[in-house]
Short mmCIF file of C-alpha atoms and ligand atoms in Angstrom, two decimals:
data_model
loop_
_atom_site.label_atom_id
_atom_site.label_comp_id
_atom_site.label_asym_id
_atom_site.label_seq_id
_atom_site.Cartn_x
_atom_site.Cartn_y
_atom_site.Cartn_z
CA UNK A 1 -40.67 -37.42 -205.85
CA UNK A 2 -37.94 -38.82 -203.22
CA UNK A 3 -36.91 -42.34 -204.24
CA UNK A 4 -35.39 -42.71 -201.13
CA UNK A 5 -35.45 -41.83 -197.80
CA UNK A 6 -34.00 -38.67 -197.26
CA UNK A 7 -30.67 -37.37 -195.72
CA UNK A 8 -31.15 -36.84 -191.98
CA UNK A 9 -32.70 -33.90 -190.48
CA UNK A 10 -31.43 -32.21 -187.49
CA UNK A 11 -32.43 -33.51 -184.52
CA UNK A 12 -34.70 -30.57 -182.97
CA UNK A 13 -34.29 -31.24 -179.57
CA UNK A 14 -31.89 -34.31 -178.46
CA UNK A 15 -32.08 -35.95 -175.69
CA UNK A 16 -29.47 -38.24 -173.43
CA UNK A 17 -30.52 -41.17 -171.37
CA UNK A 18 -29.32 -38.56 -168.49
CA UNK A 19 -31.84 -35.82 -169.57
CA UNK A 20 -34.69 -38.59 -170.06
CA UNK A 21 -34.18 -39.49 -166.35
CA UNK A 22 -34.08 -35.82 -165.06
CA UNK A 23 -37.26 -35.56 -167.21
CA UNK A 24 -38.81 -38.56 -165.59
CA UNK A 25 -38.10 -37.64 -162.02
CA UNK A 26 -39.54 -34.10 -162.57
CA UNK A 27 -42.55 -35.13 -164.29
CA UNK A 28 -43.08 -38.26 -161.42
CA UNK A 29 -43.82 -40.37 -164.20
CA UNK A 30 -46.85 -38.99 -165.96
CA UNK A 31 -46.33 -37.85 -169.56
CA UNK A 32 -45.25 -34.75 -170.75
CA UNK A 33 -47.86 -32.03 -171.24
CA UNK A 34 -46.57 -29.00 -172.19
CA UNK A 35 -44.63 -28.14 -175.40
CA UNK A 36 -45.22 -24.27 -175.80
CA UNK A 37 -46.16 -22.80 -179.25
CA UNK A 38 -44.04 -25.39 -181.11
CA UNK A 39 -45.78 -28.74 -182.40
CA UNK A 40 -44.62 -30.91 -180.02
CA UNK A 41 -41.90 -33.31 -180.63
CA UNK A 42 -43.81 -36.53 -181.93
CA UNK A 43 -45.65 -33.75 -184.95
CA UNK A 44 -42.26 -32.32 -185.36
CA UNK A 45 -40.92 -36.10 -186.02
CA UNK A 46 -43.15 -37.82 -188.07
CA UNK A 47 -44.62 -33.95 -189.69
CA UNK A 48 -48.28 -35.31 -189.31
CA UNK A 49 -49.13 -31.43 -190.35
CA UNK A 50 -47.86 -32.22 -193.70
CA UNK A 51 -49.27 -35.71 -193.83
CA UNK A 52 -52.12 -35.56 -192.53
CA UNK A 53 -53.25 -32.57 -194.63
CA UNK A 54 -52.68 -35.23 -197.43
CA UNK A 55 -56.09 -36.90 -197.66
CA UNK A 56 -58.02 -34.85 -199.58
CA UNK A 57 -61.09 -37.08 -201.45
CA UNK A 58 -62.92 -35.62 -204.54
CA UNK A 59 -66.20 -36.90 -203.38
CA UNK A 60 -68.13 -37.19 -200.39
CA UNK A 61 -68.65 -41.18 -200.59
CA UNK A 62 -68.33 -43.13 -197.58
CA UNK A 63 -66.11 -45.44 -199.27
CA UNK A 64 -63.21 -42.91 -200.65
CA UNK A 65 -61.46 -41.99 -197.54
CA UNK A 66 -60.26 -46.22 -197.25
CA UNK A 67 -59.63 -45.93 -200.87
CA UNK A 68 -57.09 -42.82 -200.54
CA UNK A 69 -55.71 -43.58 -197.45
CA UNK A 70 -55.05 -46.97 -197.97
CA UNK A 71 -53.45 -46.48 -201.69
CA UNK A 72 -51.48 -43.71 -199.58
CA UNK A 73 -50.40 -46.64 -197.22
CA UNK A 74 -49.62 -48.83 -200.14
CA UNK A 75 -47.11 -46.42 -201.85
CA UNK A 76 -45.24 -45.59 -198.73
CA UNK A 77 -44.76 -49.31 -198.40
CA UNK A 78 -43.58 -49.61 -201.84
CA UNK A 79 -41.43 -47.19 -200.75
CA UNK A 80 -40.03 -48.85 -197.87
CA UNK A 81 -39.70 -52.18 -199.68
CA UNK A 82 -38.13 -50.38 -202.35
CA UNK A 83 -35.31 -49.02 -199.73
CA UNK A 84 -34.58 -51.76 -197.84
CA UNK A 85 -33.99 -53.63 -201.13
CA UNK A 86 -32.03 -51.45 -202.85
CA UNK A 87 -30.04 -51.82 -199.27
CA UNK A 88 -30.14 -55.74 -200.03
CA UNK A 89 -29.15 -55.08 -203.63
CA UNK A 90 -26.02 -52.65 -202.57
CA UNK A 91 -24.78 -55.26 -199.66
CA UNK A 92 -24.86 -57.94 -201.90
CA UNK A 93 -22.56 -55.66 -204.51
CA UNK A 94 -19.79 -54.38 -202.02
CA UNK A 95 -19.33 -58.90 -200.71
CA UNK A 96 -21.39 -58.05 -197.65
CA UNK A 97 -23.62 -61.49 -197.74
CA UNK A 98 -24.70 -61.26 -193.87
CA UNK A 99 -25.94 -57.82 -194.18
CA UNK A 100 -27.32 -58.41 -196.93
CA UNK A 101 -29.28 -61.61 -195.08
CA UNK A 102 -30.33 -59.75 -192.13
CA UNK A 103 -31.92 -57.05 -194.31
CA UNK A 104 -34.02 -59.19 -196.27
CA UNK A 105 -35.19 -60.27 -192.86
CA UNK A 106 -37.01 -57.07 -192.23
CA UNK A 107 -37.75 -56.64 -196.22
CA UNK A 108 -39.51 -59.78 -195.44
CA UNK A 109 -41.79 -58.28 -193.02
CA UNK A 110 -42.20 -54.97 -194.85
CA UNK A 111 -43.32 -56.64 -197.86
CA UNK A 112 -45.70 -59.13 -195.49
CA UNK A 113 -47.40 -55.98 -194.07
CA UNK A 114 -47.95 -54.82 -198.16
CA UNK A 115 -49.43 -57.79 -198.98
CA UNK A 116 -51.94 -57.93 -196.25
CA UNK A 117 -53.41 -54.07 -197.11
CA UNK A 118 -56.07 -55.12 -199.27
CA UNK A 119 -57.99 -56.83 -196.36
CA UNK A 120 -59.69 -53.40 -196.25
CA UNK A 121 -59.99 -52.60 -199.32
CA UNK A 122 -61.82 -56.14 -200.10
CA UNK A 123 -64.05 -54.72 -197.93
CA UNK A 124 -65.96 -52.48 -200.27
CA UNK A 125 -69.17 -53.45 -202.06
CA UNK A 126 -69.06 -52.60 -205.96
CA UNK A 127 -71.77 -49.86 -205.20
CA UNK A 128 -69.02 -48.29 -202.57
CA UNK A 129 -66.44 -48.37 -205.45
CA UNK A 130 -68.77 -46.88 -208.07
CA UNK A 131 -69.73 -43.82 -206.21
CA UNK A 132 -66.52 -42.60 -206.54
CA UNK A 133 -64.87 -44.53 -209.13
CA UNK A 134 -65.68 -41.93 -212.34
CA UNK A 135 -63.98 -39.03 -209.95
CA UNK A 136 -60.83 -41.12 -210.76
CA UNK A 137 -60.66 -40.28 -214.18
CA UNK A 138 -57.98 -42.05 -216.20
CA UNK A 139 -55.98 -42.98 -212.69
CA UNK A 140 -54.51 -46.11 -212.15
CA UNK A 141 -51.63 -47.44 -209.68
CA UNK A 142 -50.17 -48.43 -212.95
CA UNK A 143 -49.28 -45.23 -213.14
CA UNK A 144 -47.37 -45.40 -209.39
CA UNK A 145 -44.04 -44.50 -209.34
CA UNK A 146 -42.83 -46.04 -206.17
CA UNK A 147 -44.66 -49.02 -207.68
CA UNK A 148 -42.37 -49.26 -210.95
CA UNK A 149 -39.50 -47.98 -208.74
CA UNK A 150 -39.62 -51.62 -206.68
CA UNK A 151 -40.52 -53.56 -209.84
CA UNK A 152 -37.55 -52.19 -211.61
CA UNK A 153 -35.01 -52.94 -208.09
CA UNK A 154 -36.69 -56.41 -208.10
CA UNK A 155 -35.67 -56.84 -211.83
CA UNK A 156 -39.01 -56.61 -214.06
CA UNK A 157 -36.99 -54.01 -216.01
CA UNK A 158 -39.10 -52.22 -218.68
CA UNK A 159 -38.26 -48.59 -220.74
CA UNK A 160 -41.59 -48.54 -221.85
CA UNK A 161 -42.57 -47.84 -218.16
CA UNK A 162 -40.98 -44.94 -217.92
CA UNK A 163 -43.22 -43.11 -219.92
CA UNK A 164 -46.58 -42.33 -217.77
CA UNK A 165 -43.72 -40.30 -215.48
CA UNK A 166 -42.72 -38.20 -218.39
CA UNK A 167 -44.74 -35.18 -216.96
CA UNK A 168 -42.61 -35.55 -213.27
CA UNK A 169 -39.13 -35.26 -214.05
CA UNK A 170 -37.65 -36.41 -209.81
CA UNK A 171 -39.82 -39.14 -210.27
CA UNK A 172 -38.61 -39.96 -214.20
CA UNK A 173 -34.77 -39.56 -213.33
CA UNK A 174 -34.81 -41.99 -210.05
CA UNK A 175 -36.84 -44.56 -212.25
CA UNK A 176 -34.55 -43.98 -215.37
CA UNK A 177 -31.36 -44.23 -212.77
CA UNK A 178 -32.85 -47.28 -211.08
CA UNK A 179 -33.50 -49.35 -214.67
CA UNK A 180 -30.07 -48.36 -215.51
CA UNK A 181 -28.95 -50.22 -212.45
CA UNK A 182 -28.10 -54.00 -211.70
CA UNK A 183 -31.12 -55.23 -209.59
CA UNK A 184 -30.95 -57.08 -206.58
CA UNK A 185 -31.12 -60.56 -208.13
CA UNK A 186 -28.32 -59.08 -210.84
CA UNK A 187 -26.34 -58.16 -207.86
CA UNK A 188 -26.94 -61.92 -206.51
CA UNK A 189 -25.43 -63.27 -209.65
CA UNK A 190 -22.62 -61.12 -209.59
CA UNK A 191 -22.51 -61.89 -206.04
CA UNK A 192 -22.28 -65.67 -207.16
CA UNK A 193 -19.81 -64.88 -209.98
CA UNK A 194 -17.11 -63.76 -207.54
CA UNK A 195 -17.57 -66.51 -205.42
CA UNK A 196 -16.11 -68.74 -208.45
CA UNK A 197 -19.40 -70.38 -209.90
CA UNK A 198 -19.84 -70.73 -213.70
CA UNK A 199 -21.31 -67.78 -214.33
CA UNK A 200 -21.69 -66.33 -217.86
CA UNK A 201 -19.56 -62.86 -218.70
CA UNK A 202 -22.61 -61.80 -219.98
CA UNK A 203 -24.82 -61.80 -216.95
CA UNK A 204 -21.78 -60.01 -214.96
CA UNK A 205 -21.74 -56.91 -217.16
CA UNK A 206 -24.77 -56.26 -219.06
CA UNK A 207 -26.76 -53.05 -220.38
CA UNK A 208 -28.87 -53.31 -217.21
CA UNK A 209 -32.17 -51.30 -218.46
CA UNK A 210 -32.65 -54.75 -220.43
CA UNK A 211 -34.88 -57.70 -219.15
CA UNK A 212 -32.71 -60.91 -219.40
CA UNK A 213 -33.88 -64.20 -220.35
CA UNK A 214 -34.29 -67.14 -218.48
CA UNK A 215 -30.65 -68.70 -218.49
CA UNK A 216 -30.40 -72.24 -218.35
CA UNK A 217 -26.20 -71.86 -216.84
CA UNK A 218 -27.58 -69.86 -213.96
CA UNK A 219 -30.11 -72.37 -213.58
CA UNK A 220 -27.13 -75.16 -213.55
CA UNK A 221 -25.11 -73.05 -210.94
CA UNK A 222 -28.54 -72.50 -208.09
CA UNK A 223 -28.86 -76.51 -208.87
CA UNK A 224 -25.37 -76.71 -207.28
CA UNK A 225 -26.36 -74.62 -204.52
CA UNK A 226 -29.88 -76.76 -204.11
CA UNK A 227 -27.89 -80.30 -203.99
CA UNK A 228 -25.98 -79.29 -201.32
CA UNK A 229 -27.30 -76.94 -198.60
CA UNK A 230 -25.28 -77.84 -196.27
CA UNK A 231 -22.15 -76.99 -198.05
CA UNK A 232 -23.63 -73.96 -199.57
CA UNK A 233 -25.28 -72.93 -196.35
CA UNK A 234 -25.45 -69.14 -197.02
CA UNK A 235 -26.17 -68.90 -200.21
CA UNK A 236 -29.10 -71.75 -199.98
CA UNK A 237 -30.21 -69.25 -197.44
CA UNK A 238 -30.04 -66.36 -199.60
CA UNK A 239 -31.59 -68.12 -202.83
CA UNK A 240 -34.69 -68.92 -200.48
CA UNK A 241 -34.71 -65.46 -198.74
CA UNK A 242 -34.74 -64.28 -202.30
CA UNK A 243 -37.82 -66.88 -203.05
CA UNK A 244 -39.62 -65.59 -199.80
CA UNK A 245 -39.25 -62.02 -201.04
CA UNK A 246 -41.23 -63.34 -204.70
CA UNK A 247 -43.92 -65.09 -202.70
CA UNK A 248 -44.71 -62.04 -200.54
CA UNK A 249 -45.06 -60.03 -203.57
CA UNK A 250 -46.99 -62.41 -205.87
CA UNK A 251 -49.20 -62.47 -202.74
CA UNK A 252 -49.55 -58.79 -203.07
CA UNK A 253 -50.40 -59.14 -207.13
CA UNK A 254 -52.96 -62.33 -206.05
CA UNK A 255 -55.13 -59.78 -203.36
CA UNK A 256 -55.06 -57.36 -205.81
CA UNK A 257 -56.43 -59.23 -208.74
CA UNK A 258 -59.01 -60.89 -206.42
CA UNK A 259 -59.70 -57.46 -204.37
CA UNK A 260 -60.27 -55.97 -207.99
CA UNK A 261 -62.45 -59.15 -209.22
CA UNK A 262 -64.70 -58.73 -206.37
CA UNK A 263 -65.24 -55.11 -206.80
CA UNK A 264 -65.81 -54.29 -211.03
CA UNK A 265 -65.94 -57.96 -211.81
CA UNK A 266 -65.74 -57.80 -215.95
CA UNK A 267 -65.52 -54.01 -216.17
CA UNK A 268 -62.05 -52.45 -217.88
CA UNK A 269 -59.72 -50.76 -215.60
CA UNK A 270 -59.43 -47.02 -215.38
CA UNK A 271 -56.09 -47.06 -216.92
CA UNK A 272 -56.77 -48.31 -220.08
CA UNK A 273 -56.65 -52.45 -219.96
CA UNK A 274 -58.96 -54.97 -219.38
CA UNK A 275 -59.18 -55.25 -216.11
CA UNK A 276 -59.45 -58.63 -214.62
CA UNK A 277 -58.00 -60.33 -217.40
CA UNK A 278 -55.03 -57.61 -217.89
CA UNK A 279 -53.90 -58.50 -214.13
CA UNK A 280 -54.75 -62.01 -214.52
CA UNK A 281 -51.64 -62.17 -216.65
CA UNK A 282 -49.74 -59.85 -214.35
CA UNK A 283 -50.18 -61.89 -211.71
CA UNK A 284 -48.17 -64.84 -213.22
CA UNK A 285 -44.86 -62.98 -213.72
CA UNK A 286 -42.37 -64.27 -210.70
CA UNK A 287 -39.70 -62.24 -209.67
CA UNK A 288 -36.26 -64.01 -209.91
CA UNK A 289 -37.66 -67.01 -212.16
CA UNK A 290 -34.79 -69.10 -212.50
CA UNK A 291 -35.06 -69.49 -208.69
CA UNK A 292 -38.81 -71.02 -209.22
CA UNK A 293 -37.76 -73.03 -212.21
CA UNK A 294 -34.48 -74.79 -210.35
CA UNK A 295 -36.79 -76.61 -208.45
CA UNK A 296 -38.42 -78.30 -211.26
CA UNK A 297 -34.70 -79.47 -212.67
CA UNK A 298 -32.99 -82.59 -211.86
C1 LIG B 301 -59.75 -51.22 -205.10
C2 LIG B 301 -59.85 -50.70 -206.27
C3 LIG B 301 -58.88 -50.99 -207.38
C4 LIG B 301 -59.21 -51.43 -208.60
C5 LIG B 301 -60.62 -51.71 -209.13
C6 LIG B 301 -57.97 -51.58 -209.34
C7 LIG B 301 -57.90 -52.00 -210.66
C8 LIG B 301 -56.75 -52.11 -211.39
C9 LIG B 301 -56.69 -52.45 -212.77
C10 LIG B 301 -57.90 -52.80 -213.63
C11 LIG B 301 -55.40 -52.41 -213.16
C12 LIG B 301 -54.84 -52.64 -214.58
C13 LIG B 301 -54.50 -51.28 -215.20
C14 LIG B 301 -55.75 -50.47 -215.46
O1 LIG B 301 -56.41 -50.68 -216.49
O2 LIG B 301 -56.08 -49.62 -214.61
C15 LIG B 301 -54.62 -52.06 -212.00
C16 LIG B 301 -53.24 -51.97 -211.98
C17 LIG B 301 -52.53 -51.65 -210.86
N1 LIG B 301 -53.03 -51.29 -209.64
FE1 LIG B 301 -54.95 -51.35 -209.06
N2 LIG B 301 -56.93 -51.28 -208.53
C18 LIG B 301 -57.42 -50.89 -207.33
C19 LIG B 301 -56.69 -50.45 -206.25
C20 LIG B 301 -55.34 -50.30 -206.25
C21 LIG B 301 -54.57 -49.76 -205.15
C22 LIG B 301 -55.16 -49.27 -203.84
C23 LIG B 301 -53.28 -49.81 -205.50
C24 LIG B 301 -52.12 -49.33 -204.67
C25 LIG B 301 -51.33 -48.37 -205.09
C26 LIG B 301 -53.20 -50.37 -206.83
C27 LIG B 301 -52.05 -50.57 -207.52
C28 LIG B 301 -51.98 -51.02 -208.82
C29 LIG B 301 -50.75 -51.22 -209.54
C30 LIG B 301 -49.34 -51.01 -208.99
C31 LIG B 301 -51.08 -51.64 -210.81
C32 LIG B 301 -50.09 -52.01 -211.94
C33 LIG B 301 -49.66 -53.47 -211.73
C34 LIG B 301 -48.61 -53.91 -212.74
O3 LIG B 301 -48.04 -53.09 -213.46
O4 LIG B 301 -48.36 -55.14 -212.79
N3 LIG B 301 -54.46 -50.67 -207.23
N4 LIG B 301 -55.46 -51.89 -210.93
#
């Protein structure tokens, strides 16, 4: 597995805004036809050979193809949200807060598109589900990687969770290498620490693989921040782009839950919990939590 998006390829065939208008005058404006034996250049691009060859159900139920394809859709987007915050995350370490801004900006939207993908799958009836659901086996997207990957960016760091990717090694070392990593709301803090606010030595350097605890001095130092947004203009804006970037994704946890309630109702989950209930309690985590509880302090 590729955590991230790969070094560029070759371009096969560039083009300058000169040769575009040659192109256009020749053709008289109708689009190009003829690209030889080669796959023309969109196919060559995007390799819809390779990914379109990917959808391959294990039944014939009318349901499974918006199952796979849209679980397909779903990890590509936690890819995506996973890049453009590790992006966040590494502008935020090398002092570059505006960067860092404008790429949560189109995090933002990634992350909206994520949460909206399980209009479709809401769509299907339990008897839809069930006609396919034993060919699943013991699958679950707890077992995702690009899933965990984002998690583990965002800062729900777990070891335990590296071990249903024992039996892929790529994906194994970029989620072992990513929990060893300050996240993007460590990187904030560290962010904030070098900027002169109070904050402790031991959220600046810290065995990162670890979940931290709530901290009540980080707490006191986004209170500063919250009293006085006009002084603190940026880094009010940052806290709430950070905020924005929680609500998107407990959005994305709430569709789930209810997108799984309305399909198995009280059945246990493929990968071992209870279902309902196990997601129930999933669904209350909140990425970057001292952000959520400064606005209940005084
Ligand atoms: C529509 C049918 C689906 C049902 C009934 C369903 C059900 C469940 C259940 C019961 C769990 C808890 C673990 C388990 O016992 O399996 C779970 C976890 C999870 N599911 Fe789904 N799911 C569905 C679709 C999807 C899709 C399309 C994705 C996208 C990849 C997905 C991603 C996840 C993830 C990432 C977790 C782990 C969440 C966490 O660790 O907090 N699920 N799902």
């Amino acid at each position: 597995m590729s955590d991230a998006i790969s070094a560029p390829r070759a371009q096969a065939c560039p083009l300058s805004e000169g040769d575009r208008e040659d192109r256009y005058k020749k053709s008289g404006g109708q689009p190009l036809l003829e690209f030889g034996e080669e796959p023309n250049p969109y196919a060559g691009y995007v390799q819809t050979p390779a990914l379109l060859a990917l959808q391959t159900p294990r039944t014939g139920a009318a349901g499974e193809p918006s199952f796979l394809i849209m679980t397909q859709v779903m990890e590509l987007l936690f890819k995506l949200v996973y890049t453009e915050a590790k992006l966040v995350r590494d502008h935020l370490e090398a002092d570059r807060l505006s960067e860092a801004l404008w790429t949560l900006r189109r995090t933002h939207q990634a992350m909206g598109v994520l949460a909206g993908t399980w209009d479709v799958l809401a769509s299907l009836s339990p008897a839809e589900y069930n006609e396919f659901r034993d060919d699943l086996g013991e699958g679950s997207g707890f077992q995702s990687p690009m899933y965990r990957q984002l998690e583990f960016i965002l800062g729900n760091k777990s070891k335990s969770m590296l071990r249903p990717h024992q039996g892929e090694p790529s994906a194994h070392d970029n989620l072992a290498r990513t929990l060893a990593e300050p996240s993007i709301y460590d990187a904030a803090v560290r962010f904030l620490s070098r900027r002169e606010f109070p904050i402790p030595d031991y959220c600046v350097e810290r065995d990162w693989a670890e979940p931290r605890a709530r901290d009540d001095e980080i707490i006191q130092v986004w209170r500063m921040i919250y009293d006085d947004p006009a002084r603190h203009h940026e880094l009010h804006r940052l806290a709430e782009a950070l905020v924005d970037l929680a609500y998107l994704f407990g959005r994305w946890r709430f569709s789930h839950l209810l997108t799984v309630e309305r399909i198995i109702g009280g059945r246990v989950g493929t990968g071992g919990t209870s279902g309902v209930g196990w997601l129930r309690k999933a669904a209350d985590h909140r990425f970057f939590d001292e952000l959520w509880t400064v606005r209940s302090v005084g």
